[in-house]
Coordinates of C-alpha atoms and ligand atoms in Angstrom, one line a residue:
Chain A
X13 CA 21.0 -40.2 22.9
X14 CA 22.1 -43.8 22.9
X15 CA 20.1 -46.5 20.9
X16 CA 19.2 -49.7 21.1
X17 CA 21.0 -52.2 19.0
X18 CA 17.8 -53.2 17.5
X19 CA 16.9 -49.5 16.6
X20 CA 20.5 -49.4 14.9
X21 CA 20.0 -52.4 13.4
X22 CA 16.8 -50.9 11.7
X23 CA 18.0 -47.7 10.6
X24 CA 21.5 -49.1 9.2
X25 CA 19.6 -52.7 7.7
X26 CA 15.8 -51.2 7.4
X27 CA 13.6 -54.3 6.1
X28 CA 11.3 -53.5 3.2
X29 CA 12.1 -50.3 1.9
X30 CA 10.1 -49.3 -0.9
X31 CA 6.7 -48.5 -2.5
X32 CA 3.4 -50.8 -3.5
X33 CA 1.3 -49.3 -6.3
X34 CA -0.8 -47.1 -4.3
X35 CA -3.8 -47.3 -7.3
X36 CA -4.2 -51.3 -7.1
X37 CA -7.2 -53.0 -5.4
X38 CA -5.3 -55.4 -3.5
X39 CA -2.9 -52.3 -1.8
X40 CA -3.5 -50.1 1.0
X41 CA -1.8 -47.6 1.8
X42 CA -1.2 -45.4 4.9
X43 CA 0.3 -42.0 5.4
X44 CA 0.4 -41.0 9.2
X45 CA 2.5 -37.7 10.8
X46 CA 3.4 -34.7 9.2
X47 CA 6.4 -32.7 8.1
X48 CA 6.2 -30.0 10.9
X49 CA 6.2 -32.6 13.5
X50 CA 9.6 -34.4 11.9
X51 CA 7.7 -37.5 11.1
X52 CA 5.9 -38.9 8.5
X53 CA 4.8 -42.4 7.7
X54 CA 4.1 -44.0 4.5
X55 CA 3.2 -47.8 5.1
X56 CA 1.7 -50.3 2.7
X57 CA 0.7 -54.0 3.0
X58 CA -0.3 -56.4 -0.3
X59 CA -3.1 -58.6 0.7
X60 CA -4.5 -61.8 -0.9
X61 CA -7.1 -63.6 0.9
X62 CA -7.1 -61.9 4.1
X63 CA -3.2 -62.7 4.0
X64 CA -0.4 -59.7 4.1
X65 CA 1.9 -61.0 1.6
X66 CA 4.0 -57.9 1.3
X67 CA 4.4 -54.5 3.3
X68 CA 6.4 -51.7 2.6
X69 CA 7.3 -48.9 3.9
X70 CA 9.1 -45.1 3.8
X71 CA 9.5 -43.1 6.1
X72 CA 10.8 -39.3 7.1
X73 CA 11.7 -39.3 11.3
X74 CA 14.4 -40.1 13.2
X75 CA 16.0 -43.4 13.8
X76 CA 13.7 -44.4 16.2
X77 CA 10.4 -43.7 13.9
X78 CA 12.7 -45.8 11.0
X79 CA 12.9 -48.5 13.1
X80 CA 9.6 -48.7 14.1
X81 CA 8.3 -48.5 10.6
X82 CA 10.7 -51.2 9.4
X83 CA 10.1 -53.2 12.1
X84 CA 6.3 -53.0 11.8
X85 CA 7.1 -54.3 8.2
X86 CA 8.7 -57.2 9.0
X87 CA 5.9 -58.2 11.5
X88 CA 3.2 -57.7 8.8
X89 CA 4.2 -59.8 6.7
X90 CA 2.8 -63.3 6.4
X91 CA 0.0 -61.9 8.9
X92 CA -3.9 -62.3 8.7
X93 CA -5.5 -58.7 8.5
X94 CA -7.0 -59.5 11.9
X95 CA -3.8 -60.2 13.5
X96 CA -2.1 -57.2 12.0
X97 CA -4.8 -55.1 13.4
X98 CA -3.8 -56.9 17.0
X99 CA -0.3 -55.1 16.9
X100 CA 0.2 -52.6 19.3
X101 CA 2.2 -49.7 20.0
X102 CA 3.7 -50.9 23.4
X103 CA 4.8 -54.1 21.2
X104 CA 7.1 -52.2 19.4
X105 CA 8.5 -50.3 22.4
X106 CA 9.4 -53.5 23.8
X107 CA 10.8 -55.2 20.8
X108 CA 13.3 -51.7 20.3
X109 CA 13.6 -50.6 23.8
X110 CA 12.4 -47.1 22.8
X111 CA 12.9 -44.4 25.5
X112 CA 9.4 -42.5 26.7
X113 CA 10.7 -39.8 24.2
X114 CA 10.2 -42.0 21.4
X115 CA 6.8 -43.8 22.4
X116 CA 5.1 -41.8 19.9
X117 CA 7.4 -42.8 16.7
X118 CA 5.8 -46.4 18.0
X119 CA 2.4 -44.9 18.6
X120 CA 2.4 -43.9 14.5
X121 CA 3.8 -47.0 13.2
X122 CA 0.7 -48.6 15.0
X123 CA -1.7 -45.8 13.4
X124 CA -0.1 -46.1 9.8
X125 CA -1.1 -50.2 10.2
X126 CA -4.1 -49.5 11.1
X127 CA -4.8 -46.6 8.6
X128 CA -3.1 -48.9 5.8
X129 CA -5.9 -51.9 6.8
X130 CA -8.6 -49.4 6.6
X131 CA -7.9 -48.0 3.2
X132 CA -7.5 -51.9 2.4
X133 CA -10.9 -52.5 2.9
X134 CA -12.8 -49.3 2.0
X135 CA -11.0 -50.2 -1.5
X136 CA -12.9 -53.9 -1.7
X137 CA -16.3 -52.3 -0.2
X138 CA -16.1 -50.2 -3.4
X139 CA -15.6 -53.2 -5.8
Chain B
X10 CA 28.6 -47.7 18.9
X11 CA 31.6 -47.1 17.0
X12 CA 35.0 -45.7 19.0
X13 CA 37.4 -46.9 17.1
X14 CA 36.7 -44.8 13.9
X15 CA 38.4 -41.4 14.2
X16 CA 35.6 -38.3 15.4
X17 CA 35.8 -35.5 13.4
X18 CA 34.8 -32.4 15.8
X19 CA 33.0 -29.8 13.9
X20 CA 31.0 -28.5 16.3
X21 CA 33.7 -25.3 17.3
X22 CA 30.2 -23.1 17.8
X23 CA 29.6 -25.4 20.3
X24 CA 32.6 -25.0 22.2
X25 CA 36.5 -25.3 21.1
X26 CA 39.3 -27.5 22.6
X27 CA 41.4 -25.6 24.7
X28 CA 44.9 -24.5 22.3
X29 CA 47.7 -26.3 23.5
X30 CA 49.6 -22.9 23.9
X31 CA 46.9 -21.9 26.4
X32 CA 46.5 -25.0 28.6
X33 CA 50.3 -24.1 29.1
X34 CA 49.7 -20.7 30.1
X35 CA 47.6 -22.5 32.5
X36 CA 48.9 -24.5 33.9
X37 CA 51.2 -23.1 36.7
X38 CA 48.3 -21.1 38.3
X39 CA 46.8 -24.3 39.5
X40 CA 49.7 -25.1 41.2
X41 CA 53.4 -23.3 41.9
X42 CA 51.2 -20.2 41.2
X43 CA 48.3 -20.8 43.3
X44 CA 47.6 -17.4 44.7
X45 CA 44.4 -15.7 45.7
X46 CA 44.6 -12.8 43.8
X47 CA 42.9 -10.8 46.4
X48 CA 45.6 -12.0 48.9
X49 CA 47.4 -8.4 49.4
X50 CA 50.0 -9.5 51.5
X51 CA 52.1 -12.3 50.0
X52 CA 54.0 -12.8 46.6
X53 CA 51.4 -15.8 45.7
X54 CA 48.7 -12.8 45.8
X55 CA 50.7 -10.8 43.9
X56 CA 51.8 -12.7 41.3
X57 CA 47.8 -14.0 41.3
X58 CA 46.5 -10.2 40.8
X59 CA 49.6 -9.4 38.9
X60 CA 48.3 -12.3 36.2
X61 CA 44.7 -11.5 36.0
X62 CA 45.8 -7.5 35.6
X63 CA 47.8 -8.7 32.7
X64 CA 45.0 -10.8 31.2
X65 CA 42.5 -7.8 32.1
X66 CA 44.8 -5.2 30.1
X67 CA 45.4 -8.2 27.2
X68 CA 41.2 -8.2 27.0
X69 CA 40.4 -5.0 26.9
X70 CA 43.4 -4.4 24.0
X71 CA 41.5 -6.5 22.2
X72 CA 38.4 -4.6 22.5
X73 CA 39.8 -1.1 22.4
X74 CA 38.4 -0.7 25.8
X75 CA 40.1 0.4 29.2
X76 CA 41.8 -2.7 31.8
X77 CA 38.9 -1.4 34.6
X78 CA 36.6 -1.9 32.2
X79 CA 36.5 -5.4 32.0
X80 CA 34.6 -7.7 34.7
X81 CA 35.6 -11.6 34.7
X82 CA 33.0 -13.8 35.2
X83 CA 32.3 -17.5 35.0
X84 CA 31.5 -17.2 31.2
X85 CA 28.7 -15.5 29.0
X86 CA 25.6 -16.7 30.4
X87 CA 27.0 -14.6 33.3
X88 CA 27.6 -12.0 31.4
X89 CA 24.7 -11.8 29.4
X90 CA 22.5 -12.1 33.4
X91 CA 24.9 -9.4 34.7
X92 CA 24.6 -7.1 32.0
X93 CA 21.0 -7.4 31.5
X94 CA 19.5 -7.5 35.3
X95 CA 22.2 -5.2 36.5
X96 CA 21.0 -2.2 34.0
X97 CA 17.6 -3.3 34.3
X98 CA 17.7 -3.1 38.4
X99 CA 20.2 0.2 38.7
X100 CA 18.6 2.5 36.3
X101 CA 14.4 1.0 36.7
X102 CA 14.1 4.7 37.9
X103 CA 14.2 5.9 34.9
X104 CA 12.3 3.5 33.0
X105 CA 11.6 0.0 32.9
X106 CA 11.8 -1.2 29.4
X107 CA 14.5 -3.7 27.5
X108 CA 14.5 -4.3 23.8
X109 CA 15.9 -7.9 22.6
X110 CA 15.4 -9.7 19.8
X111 CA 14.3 -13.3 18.7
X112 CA 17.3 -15.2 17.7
X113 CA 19.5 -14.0 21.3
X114 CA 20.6 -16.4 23.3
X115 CA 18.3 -18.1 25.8
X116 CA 21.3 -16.7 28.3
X117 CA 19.4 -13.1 26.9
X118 CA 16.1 -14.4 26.4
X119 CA 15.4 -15.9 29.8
X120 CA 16.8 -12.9 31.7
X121 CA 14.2 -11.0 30.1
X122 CA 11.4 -13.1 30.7
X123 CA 12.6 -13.1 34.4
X124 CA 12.6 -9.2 34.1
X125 CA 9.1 -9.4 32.4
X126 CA 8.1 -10.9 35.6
X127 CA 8.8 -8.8 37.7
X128 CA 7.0 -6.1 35.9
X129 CA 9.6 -4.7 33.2
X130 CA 8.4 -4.2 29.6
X131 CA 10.2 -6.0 26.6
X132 CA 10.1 -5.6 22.9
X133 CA 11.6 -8.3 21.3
X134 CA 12.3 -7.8 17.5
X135 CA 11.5 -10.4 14.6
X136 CA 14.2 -10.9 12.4
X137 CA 14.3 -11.4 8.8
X138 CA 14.7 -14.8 6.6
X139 CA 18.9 -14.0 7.3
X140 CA 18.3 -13.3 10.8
X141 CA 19.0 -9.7 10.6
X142 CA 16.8 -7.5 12.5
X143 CA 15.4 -3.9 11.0
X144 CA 16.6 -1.2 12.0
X145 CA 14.0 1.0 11.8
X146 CA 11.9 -1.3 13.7
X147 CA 14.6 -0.5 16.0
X148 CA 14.8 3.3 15.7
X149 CA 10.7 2.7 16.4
X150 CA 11.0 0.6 19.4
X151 CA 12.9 2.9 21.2
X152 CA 11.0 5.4 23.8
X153 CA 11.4 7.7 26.4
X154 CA 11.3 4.9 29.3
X155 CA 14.1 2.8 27.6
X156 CA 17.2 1.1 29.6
X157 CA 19.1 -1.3 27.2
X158 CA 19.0 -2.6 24.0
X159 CA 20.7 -6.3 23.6
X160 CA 21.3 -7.8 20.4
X161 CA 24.2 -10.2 19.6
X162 CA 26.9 -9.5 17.5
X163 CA 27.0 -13.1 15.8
X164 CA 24.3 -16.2 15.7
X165 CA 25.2 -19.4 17.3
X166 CA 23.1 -21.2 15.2
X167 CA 23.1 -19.6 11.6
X168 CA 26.3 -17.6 12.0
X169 CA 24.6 -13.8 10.8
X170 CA 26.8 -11.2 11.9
X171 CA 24.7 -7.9 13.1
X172 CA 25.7 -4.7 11.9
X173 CA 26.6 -3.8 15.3
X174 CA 27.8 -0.5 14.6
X175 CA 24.5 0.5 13.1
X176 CA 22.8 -0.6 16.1
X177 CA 25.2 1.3 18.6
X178 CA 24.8 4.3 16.6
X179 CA 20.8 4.4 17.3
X180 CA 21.7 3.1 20.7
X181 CA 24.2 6.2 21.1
X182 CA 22.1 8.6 19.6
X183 CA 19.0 8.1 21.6
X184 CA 20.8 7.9 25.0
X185 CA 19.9 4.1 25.5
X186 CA 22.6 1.9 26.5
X187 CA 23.7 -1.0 24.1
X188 CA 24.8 -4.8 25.4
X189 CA 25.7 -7.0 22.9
X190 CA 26.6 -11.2 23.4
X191 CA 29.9 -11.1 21.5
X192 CA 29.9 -14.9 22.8
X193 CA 30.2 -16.0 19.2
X194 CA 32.5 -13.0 17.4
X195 CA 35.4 -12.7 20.0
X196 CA 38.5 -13.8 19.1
X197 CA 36.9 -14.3 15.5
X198 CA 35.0 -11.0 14.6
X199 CA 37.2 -7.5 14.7
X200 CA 35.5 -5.3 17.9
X201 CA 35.9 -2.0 18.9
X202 CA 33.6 -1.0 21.5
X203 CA 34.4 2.7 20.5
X204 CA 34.1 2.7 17.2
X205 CA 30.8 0.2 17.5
X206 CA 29.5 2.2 20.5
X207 CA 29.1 -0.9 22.7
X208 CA 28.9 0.3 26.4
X209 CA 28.3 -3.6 26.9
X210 CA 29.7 -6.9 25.8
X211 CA 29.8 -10.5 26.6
X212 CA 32.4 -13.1 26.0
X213 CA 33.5 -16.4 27.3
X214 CA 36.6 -18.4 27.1
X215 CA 35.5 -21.7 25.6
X216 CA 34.6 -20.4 22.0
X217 CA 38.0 -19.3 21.3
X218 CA 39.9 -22.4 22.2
X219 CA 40.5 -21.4 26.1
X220 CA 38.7 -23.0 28.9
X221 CA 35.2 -23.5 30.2
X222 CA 33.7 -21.9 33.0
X223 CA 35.6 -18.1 32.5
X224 CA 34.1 -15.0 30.7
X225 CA 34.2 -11.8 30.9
X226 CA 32.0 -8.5 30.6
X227 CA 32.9 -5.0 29.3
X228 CA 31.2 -2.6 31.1
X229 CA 32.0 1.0 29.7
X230 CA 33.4 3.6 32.4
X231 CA 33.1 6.5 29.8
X232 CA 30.7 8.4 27.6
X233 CA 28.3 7.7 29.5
X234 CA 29.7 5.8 32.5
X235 CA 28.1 1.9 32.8
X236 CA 26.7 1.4 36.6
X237 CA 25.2 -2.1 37.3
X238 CA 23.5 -3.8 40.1
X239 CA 25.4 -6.9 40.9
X240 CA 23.9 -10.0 41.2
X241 CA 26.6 -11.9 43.4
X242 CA 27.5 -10.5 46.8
X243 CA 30.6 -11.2 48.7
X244 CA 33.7 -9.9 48.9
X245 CA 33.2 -6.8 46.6
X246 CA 35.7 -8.0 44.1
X247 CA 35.3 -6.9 40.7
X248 CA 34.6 -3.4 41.9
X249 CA 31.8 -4.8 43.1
X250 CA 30.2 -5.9 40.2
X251 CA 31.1 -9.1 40.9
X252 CA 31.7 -11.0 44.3
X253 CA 34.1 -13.8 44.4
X254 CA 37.2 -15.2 44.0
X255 CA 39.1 -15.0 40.9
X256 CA 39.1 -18.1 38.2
X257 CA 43.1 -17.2 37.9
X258 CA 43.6 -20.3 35.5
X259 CA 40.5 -19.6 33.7
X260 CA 41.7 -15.6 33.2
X261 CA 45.4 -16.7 32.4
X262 CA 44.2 -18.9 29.8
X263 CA 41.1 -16.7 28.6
X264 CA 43.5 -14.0 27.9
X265 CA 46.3 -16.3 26.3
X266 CA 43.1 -17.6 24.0
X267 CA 42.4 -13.9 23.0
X268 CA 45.9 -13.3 22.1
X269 CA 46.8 -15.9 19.9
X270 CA 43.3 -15.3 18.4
X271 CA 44.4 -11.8 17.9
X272 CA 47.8 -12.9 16.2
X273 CA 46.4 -15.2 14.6
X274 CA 42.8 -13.8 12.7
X275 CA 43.5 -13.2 9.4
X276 CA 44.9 -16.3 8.8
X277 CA 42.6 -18.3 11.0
X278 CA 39.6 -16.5 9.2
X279 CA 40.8 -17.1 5.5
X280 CA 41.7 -21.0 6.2
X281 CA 38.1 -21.9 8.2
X282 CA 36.2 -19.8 5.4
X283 CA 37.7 -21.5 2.4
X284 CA 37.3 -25.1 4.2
X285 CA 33.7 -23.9 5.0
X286 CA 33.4 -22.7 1.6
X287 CA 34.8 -26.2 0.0
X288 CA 32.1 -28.0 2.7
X289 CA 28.9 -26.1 1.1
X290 CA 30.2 -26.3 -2.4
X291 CA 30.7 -30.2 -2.2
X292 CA 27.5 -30.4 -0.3
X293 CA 25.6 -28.1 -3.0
X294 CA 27.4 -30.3 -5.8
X295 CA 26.2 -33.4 -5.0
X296 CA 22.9 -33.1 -3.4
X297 CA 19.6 -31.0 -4.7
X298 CA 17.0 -29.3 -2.1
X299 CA 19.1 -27.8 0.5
X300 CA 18.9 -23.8 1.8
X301 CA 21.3 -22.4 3.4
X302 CA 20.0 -20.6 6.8
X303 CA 21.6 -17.4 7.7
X304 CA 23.3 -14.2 5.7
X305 CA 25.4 -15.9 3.3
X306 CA 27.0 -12.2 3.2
X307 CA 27.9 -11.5 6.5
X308 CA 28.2 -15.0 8.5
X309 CA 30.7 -16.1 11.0
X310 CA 33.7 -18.1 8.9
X311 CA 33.2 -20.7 10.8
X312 CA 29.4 -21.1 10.6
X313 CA 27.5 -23.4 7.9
X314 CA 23.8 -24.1 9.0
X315 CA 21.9 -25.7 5.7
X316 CA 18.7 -27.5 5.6
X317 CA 18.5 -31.2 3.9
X318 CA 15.2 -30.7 2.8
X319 CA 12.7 -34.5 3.0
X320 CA 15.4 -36.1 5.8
X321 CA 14.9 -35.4 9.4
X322 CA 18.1 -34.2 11.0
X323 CA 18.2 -36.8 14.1
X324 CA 18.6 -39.3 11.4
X325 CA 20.9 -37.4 10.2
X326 CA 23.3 -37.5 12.6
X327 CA 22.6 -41.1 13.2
X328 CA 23.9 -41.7 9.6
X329 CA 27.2 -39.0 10.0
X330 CA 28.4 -41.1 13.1
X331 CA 32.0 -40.2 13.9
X332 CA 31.1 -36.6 12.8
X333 CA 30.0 -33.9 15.6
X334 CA 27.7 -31.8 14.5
X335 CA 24.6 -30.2 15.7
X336 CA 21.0 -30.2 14.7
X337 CA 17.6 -27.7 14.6
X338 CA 15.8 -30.6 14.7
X339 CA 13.9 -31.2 18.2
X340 CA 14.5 -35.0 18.5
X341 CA 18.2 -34.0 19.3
X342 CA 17.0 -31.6 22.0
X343 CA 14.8 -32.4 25.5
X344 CA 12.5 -29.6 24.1
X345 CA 9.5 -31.2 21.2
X346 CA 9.7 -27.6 19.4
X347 CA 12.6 -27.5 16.9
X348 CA 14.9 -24.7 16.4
X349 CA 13.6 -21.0 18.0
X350 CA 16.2 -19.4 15.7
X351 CA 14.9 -20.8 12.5
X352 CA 11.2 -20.4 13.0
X353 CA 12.4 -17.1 13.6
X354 CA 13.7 -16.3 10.6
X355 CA 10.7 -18.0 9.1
X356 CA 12.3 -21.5 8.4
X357 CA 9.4 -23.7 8.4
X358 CA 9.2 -26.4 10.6
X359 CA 9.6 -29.1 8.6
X360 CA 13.1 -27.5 7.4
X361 CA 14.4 -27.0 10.8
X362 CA 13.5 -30.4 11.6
X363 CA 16.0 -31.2 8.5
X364 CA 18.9 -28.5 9.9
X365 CA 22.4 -29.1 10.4
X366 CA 24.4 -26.6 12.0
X367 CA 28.2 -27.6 10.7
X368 CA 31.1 -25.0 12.5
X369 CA 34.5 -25.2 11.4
X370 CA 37.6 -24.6 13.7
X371 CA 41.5 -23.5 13.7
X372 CA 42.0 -27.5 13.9
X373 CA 39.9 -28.9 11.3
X374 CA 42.1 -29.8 8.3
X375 CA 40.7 -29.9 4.4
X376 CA 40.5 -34.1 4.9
X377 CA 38.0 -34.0 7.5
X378 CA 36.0 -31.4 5.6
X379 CA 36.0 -34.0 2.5
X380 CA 35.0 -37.2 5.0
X381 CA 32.2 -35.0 6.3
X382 CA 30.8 -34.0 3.3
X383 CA 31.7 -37.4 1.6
X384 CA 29.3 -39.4 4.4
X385 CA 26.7 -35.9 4.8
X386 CA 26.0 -36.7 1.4
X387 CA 25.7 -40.9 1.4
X388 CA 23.4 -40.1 4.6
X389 CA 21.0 -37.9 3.0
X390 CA 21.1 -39.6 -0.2
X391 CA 20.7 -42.7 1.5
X392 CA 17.9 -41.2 4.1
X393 CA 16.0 -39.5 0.9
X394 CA 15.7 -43.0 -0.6
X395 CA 13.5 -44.0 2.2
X396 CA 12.0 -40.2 2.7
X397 CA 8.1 -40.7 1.7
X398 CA 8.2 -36.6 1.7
X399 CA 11.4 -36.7 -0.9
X400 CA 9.2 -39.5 -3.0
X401 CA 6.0 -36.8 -3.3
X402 CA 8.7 -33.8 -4.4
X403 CA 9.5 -35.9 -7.1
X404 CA 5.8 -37.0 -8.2
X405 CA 5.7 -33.3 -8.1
X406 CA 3.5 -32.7 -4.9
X407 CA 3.6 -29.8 -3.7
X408 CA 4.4 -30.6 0.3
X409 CA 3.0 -27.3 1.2
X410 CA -0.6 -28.4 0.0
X411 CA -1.0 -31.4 1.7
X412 CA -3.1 -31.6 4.9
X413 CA -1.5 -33.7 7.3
X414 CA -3.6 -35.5 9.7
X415 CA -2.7 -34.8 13.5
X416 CA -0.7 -37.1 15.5
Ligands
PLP523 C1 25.7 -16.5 21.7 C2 26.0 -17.2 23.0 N1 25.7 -16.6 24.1 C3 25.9 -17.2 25.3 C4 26.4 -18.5 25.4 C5 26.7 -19.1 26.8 O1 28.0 -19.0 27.1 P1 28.7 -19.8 28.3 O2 28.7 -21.2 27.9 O3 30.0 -19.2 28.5 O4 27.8 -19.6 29.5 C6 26.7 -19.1 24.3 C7 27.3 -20.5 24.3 O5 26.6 -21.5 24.4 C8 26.5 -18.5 23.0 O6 26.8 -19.1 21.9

């Protein structure tokens, strides 16, 4: 399969690698795919007044689902929650030039933002 | 990407480059040789039927089996369709059931779904976590309205070596006849369809370093005497087994493969198991969480399947550019389902999704094996770093007990 320069670019230079503390307030922290399927998405954005001011992210997939995932990163960062909710999955297709095969390793990077938001904000409805 | 980096081919279960000495053998059928070898009236013909009698008699040598015993076909998918729908059609008088097993071939497995379809009856064994079958499960499946048994003599995938003799003795003792897709042992593997009571077998050229597109098939004339349908019809060549005319090249240079092969085992079979040997042990040195898939008893020398356990094996391969290698993992297939041979053996999905089939050859040299294992190990190091799956093993999660959402 040949890839895109951008999806190589990601997978040998992946942006914001790493973990957030998963217990803090101001963390959330979403885990999307699963180990039978050959992806699994771990994705976590810091956010201070409405502002992501870092993400991170690890993930277990192939170099199309670690470049969607880094790139997803990189976008978050600097974003208001609402306009990291606005990311969608065909953004990222674009951006990489992902073949159909690989629409779904887009299609999880956009439910591990969205799952990462969520457990965001259920944590400050509990404070 | 990258083309000026050397490639290091270890992918010889894949297919082999043709031997040098072969493509010589070759070469003057194509041209100053260039007779049909069903031509009976001219020296081209002659010298064309003359060649592929030698190569016939060189084959069957090989085999302990008889020159007229040996069909030439266009390689082991062939084969394996001749053998199997050409038992199943000439004797469905006397019953209509096939026994396979799991890990075959799809060149087995989707002849017997065709023969399913038509109205035949199939048993197709599990296998065991080495990919062995049992043979009392076997013994069991056998009944009165039984054709053919198929089961290979060695894995593609995970290397495991039948114990086809065991298997031709049930075979033989309960009048059933035996095929077995020697695709992967020929040329490696000793056979003696005597001794092993094969009455079928299946081979092809370019897994022992001679040319695609040329196989063969024993079919046994004695004790009990093979007859098979054809599927081809034409000329009647082949006895009739097989219509059309002759790959000469392809023969000349799948016999020459065999021969050198022959010559050459021992020594071929010590120096690829010792490289394979020093690629697991570096592998196993360096990096924690891998399983080896297939009997690490009785395994093809060339064969090293292993599961990277946390990494996903597309990235993989991504990571060991410059390195050919194959994978269990479904990204690197048109398929979505990863590896039928693993989940057969019970390999989770997760850990065929992290498989790497490694296979050595008579070229590969002790440096490549060091560069491969030097950059399979940065990879997955590299790739485990990043692995949110590899991050829970070490908080001491238990993977297993996880639910997952769906995706
Ligand atoms: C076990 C086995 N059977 C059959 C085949 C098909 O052989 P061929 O490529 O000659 O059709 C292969 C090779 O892919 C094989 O490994």
């Amino acid at each position: 399969m040949a890839y895109s320069d951008k999806v190589i670019d990601h997978y040998e230079n992946p942006r914001n690698v790493g973990s957030l503390d998963k217990e803090s307030s101001d963390v959330g922290t979403g885990v999307v795919g699963a180990p039978e399927c050959g992806d699994v998405m771990k994705l976590q954005v810091q956010i201070e007044e409405g502002v992501i001011i870092d993400a991170k992210f690890k993930t277990f997939g192939c170099g199309s689902a670690i470049a969607s995932s880094s790139l997803a990163t990189e976008w978050l960062k600097g974003k208001t929650v609402e306009e990291a909710t606005a990311i969608r999955n065909v953004d990222i297709v674009e951006e990489l030039a992902l073949p159909p095969v690989k629409i779904h390793c887009s299609v999880l990077a956009e439910d591990a933002i969205k799952q990462a938001i969520s457990d965001y904000e259920s944590k400050q409805n509990n404070d | 990407m990258t083309t000026d980096v050397k490639q290091i081919y270890l992918d010889y279960q894949a297919t082999t480059p043709v031997d040098e000495r072969v493509l010589e053998a070759m070469l003057p059928y194509f041209s100053d040789k260039c007779g049909n070898a069903a031509s009976r009236n001219h020296k081209f013909g002659w010298d064309a039927e003359k060649a592929t009698q030698s190569a016939r008699e060189t084959i069957a040598s090989g085999l302990n089996a008889k020159a007229r015993e040996i069909a030439f076909t266009s390689g082991a998918t062939e084969s394996n369709n001749l053998a199997i729908l050409g038992v199943a059609k000439m004797y469905a008088a006397k019953g209509k059931h096939l026994i396979t097993c799991s890990t075959e071939h799809k060149a087995v497995l989707d002849p017997m779904a065709a023969l399913q379809n038509e109205g035949y009856e199939v048993t197709v064994l599990d296998v065991d976590s080495n990919g062995h079958v049992d043979l009392n499960e076997l013994r069991n499946a056998i009944r009165e309205d039984t054709v053919l048994v198929s089961l290979m003599m060695a894995n593609n995938e995970i290397g495991t070596i039948h114990p086809v003799k065991a298997i031709g003795d049930i075979c033989h003792d309960n009048g059933v006849l035996f095929h077995t897709d020697a695709t992967q042992a020929v040329g490696k593997e000793l056979i003696d369809v005597q001794e092993m009571n094969i009455d079928l077998l299946s081979g092809s050229a370019h897994k022992m370093y001679g040319p695609k597109g040329v196989g063969f098939l024993y079919v046994r004339r004695r004790n009990p005497r093979v007859r098979l349908e054809p599927i081809f019809h034409g000329g009647g060549h082949e006895r009739g087994i097989r219509s059309g005319t002759l790959n000469v090249p392809g023969i000349v240079g799948m016999a020459k493969a065999f021969d050198i092969c022959l010559a050459e085992r021992d020594e071929d079979h010590q120096r690829i198991s010792a490289l394979r040997d020093s690629l697991q042990t570096q592998l196993a040195a360096e990096l924690t969480h891998l399983s080896i898939n297939g009997d690490e008893n009785n395994r093809l020398a060339c064969s090293l399947n292993i599961s990277f356990a946390f990494v996903e094996g597309e990235s993989m391969l991504m990571g060991m550019s410059g390195i050919a290698v194959s994978s269990g993992s479904a990204c690197t297939s048109a398929s979505l389902e990863p590896s039928y041979v693993l989940r057969a053996m019970g390999v989770g999905d997760d850990l065929a999704h992290s498989s790497i089939r490694f296979s050595l050859g008579r070229f590969t040299t002790q440096q490549e094996v060091n560069r491969a294992a030097e950059l399979t190990i940065s990879t997955v190091k590299r790739l485990r770093d990043m692995s949110p799956l590899y991050e829970m093993a070490l908080e001491g999660i238990d993977l297993a007990t996880v639910s997952w959402g769906t995706h």
